[in-house]
PDB file of C-alpha atoms in Angstrom:
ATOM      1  CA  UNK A   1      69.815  94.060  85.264  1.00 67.00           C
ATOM      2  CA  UNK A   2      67.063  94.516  82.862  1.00 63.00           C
ATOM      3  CA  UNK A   3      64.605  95.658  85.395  1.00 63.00           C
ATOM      4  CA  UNK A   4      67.164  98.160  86.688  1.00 57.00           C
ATOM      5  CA  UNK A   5      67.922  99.394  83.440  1.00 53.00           C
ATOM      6  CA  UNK A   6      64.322  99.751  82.932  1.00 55.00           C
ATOM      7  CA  UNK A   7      63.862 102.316  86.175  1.00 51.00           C
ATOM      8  CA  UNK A   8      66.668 104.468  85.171  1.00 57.00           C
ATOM      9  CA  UNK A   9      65.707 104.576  81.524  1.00 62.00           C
ATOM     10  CA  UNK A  10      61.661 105.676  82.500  1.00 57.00           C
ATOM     11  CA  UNK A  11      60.620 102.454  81.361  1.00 63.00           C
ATOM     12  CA  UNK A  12      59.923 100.264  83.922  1.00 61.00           C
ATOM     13  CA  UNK A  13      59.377  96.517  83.132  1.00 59.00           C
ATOM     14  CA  UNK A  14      56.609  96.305  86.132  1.00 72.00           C
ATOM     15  CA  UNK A  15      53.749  98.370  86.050  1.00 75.00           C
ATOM     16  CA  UNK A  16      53.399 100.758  88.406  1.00 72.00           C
ATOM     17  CA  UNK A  17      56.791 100.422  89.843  1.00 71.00           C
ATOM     18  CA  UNK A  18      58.922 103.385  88.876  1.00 67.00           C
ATOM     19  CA  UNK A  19      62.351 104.646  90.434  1.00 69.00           C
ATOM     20  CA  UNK A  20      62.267 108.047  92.252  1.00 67.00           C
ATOM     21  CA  UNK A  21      63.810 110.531  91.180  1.00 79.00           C
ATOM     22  CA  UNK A  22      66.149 107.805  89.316  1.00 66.00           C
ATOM     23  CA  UNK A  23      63.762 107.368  86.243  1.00 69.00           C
ATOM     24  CA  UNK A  24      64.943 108.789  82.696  1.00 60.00           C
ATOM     25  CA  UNK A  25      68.108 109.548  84.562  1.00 60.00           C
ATOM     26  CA  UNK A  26      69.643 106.694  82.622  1.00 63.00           C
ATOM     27  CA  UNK A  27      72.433 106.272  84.408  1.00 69.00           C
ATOM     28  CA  UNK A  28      74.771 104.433  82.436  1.00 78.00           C
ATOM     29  CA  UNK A  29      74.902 100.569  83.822  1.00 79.00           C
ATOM     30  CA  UNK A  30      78.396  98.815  84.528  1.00 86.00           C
ATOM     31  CA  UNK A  31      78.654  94.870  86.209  1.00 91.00           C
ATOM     32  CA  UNK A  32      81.017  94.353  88.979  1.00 94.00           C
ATOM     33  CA  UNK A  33      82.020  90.998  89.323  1.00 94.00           C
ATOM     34  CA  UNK A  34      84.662  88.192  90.839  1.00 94.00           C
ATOM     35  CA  UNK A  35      83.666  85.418  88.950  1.00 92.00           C
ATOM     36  CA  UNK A  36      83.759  84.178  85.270  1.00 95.00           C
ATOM     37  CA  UNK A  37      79.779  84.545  85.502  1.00 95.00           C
ATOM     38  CA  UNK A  38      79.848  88.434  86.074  1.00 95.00           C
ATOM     39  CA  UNK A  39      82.438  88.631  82.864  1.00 97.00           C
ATOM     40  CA  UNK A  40      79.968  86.314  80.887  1.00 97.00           C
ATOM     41  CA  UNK A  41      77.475  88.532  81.917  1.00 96.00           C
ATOM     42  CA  UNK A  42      78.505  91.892  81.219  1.00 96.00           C
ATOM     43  CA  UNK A  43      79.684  90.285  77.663  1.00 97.00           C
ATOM     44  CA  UNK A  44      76.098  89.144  77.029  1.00 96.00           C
ATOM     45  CA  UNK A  45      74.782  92.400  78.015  1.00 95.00           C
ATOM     46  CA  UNK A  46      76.947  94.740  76.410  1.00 95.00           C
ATOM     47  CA  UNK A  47      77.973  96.291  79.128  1.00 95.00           C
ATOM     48  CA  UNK A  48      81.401  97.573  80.943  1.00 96.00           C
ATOM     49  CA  UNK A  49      82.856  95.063  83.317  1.00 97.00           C
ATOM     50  CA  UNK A  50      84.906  95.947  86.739  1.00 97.00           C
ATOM     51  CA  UNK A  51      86.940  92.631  87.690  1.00 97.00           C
ATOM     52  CA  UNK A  52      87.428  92.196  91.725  1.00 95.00           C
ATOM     53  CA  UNK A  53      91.053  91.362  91.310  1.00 93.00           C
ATOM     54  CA  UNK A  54      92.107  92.810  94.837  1.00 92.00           C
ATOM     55  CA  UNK A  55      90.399  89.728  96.492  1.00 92.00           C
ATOM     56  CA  UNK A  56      89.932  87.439  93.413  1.00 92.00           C
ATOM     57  CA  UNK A  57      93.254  87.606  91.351  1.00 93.00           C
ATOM     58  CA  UNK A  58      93.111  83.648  89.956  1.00 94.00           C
ATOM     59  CA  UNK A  59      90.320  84.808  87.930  1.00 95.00           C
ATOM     60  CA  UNK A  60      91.774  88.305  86.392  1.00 97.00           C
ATOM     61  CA  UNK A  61      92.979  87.188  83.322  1.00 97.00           C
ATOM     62  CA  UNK A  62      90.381  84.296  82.446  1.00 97.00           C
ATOM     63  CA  UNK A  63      87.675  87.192  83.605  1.00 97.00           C
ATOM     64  CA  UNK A  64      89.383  89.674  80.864  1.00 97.00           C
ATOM     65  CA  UNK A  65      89.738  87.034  77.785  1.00 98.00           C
ATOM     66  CA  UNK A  66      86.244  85.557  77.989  1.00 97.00           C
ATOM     67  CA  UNK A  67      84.930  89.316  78.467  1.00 98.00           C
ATOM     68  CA  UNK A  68      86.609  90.497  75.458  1.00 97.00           C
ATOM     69  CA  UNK A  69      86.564  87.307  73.181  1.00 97.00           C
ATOM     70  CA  UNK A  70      82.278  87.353  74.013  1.00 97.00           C
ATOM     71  CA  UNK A  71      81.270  91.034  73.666  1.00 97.00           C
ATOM     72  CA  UNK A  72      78.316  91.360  72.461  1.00 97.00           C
ATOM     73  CA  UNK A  73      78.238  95.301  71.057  1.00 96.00           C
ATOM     74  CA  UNK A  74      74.103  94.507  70.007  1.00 96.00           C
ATOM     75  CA  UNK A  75      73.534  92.939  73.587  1.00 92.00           C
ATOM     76  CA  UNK A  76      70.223  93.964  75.012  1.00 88.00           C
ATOM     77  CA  UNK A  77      71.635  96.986  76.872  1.00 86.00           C
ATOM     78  CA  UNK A  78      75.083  97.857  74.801  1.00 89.00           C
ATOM     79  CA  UNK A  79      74.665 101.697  73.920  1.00 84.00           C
ATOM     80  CA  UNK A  80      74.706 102.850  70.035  1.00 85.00           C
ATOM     81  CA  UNK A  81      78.882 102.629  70.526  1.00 90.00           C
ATOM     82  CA  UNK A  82      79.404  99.991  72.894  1.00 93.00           C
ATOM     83  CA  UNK A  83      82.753  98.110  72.678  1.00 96.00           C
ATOM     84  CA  UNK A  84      84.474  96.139  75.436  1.00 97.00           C
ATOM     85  CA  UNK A  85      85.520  98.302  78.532  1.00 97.00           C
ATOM     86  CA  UNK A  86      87.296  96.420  81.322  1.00 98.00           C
ATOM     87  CA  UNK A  87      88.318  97.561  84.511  1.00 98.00           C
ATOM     88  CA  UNK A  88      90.429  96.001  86.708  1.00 97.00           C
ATOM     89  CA  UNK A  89      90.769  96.407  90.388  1.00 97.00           C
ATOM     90  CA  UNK A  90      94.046  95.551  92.300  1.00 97.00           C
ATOM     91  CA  UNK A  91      95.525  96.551  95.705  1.00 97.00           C
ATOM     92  CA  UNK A  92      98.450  98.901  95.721  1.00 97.00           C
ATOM     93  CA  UNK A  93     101.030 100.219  98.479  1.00 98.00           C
ATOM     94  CA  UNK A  94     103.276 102.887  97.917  1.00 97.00           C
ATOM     95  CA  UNK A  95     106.119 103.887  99.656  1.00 97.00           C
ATOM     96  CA  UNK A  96     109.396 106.323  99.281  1.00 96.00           C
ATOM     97  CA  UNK A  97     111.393 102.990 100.332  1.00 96.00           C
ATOM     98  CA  UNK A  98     110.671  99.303  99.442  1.00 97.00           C
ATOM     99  CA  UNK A  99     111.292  98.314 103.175  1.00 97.00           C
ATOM    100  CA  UNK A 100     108.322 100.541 104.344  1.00 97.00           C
ATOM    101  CA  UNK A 101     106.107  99.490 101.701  1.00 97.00           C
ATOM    102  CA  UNK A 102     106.618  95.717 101.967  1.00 97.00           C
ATOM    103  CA  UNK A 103     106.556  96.197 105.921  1.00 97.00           C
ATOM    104  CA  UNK A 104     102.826  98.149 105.079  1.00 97.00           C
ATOM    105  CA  UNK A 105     102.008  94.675 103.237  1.00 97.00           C
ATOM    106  CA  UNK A 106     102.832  92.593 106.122  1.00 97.00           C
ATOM    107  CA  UNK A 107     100.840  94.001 107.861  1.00 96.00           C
ATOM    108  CA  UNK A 108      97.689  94.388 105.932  1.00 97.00           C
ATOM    109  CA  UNK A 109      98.422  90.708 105.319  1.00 96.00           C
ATOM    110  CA  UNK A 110      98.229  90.130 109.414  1.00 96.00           C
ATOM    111  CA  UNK A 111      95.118  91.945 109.247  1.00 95.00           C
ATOM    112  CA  UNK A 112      93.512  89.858 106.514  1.00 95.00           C
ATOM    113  CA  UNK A 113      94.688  86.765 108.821  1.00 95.00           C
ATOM    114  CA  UNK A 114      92.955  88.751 111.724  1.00 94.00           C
ATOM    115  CA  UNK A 115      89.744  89.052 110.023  1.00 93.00           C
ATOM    116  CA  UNK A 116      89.194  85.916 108.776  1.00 93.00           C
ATOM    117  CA  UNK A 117      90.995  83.830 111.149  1.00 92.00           C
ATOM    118  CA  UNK A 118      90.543  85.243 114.187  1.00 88.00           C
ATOM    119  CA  UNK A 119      87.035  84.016 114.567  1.00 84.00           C
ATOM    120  CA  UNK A 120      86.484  86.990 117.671  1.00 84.00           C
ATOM    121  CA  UNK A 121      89.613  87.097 119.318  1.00 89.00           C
ATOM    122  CA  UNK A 122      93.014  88.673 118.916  1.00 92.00           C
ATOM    123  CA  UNK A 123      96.012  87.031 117.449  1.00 92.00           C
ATOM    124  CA  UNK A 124      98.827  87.660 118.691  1.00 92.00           C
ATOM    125  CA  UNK A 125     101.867  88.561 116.673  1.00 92.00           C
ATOM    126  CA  UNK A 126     102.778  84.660 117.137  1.00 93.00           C
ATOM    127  CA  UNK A 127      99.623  83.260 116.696  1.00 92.00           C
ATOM    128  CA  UNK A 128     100.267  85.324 113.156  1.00 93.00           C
ATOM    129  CA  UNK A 129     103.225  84.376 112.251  1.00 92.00           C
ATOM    130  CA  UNK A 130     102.492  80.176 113.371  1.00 93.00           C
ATOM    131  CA  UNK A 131      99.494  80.753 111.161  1.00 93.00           C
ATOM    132  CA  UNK A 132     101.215  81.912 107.932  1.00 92.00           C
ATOM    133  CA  UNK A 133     101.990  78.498 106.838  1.00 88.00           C
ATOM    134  CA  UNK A 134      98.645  76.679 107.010  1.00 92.00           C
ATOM    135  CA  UNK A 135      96.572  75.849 104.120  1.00 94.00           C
ATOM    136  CA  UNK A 136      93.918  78.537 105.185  1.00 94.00           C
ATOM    137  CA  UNK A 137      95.919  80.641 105.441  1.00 94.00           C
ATOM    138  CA  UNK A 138      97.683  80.807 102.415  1.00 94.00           C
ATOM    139  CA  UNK A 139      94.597  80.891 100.451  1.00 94.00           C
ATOM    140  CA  UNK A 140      93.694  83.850 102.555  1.00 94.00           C
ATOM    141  CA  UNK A 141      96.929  85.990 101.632  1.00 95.00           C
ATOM    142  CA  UNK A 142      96.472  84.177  97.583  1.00 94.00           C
ATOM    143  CA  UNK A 143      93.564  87.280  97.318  1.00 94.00           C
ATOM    144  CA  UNK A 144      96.390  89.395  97.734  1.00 95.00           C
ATOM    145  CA  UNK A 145      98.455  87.749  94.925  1.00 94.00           C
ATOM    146  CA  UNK A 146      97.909  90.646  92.220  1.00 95.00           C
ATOM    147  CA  UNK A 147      98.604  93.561  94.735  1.00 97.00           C
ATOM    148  CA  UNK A 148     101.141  95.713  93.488  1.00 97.00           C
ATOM    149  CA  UNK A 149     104.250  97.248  96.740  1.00 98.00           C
ATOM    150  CA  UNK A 150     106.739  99.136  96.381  1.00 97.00           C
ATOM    151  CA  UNK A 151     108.222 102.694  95.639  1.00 96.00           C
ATOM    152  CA  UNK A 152     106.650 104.962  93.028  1.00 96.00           C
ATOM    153  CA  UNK A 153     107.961 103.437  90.021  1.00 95.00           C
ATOM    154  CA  UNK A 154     108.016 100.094  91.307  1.00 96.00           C
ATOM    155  CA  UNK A 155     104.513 100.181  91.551  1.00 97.00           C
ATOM    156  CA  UNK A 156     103.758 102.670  88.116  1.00 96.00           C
ATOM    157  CA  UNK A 157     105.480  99.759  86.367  1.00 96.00           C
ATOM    158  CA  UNK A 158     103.199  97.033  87.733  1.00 97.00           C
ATOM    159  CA  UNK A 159     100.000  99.237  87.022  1.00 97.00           C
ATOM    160  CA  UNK A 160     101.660  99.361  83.188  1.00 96.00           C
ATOM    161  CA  UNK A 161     102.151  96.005  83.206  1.00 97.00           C
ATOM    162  CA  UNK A 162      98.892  94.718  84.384  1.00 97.00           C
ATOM    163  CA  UNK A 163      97.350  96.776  81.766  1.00 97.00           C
ATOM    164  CA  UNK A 164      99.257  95.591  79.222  1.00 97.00           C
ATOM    165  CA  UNK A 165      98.470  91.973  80.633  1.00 97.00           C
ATOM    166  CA  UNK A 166      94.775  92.381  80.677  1.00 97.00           C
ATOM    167  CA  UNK A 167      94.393  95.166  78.121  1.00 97.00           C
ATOM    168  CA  UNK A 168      92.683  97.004  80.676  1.00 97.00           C
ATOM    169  CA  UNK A 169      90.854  99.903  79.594  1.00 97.00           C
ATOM    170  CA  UNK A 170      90.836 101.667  83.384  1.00 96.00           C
ATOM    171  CA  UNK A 171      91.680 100.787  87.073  1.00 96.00           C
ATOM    172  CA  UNK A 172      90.529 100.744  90.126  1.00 95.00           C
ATOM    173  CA  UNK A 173      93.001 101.299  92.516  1.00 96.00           C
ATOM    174  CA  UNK A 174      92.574  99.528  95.896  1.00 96.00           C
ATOM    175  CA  UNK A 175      94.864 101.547  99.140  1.00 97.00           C
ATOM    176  CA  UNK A 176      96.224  98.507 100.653  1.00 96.00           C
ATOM    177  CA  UNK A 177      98.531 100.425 103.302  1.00 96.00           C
ATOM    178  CA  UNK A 178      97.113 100.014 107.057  1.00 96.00           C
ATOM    179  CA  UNK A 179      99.082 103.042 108.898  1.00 95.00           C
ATOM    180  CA  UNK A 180      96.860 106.378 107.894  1.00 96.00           C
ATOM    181  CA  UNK A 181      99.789 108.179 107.056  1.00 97.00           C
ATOM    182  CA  UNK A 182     101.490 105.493 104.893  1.00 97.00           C
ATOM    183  CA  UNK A 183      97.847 105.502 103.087  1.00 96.00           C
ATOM    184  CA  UNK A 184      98.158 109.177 102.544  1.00 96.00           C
ATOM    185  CA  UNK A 185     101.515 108.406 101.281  1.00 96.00           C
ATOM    186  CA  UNK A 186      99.946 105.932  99.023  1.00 96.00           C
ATOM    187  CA  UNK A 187      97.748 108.515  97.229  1.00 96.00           C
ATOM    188  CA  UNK A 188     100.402 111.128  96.834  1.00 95.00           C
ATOM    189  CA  UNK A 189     102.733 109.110  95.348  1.00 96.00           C
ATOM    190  CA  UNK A 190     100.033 107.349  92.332  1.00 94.00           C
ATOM    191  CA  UNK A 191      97.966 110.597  92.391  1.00 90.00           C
ATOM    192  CA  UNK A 192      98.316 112.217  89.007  1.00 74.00           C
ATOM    193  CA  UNK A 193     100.548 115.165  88.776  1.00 53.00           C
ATOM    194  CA  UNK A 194      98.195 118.596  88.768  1.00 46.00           C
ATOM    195  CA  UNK A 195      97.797 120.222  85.380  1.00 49.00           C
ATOM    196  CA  UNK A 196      99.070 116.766  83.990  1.00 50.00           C
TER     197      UNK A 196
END
């Protein structure tokens, strides 16, 4: 992180090695992490920390208290200002009705099962739903734990929530919904309002 700091700032820790056309650009650093580690990290530097909570949701809140409870605002890359900033991702899936937006989570849930169960072949519908109750697989679909489904304010009230759980300072929001359309749906429901 150092080094990298180092080639955006024009002041390369390695001699002779300069970024191009990144140096003195200083583009300001941020650690994205799904471990305790990267929130230890990003503490000890000074930096802002994005949490993976759309796969790695066991870890959100630890991830947010030791970030905040070991900021270091004089760590060796914290800017003149620096003060906590953490980010949290989480999947979301909206909907105009619950059904469609709990049906859009079953079946990004299938294909989460599909990817990492599959192992090269296709499972059927069956295979999918025999599957469900194995071990594996239900620590495959616990990376889904935080994700947030349901209609507009269903899922405006979770945001608020988590945010109020984690303090989180911003969010990434991850577009859970497989169907194109229901992803476009997705947006236009959580997209701000213009002019607002």
């Amino acid at each position: 992180m150092l080094e990298l700091h180092g080639y955006l700032s024009g002041n390369s820790l390695i001699t002779g090695v300069n970024a191009y056309p990144g140096a003195g650009t200083n583009v300001p650093l941020y650690i994205l992490g799904s471990s305790l580690f990267g929130a230890q990290l990003a503490a000890q530097f000074g930096l802002p920390y994005a949490f993976a909570s759309h796969f790695a949701p066991a870890a959100l809140n630890d991830a947010a208290r030791i970030y905040r409870e070991t900021f270091d605002a004089h760590g060796p890359l914290a800017g003149p200002e620096a003060k906590p900033h953490f980010i949290a991702a989480v999947n979301v899936i909206a909907a105009d009705d619950t059904s469609a937006a709990r049906d859009q989570r079953r079946q990004a849930e299938d294909g989460w099962l599909q990817a990492f169960l599959g192992r090269g072949r296709s499972l059927s519908p069956e295979d999918l739903r025999a599957v469900r109750g194995h071990p594996q697989a239900r620590q495959i679909l616990g990376m889904l734990d935080r994700t947030i489904v349901g209609t507009q304010s269903d899922v405006v009230s979770g945001l608020e929530a988590l945010v109020r759980e984690v303090q989180a300072d911003e969010l990434i929001l991850v577009n859970l919904a497989v169907a194109e359309e229901h992803q476009h749906r997705t947006l236009e429901l959580l997209a701000p309002a213009a002019g607002s």
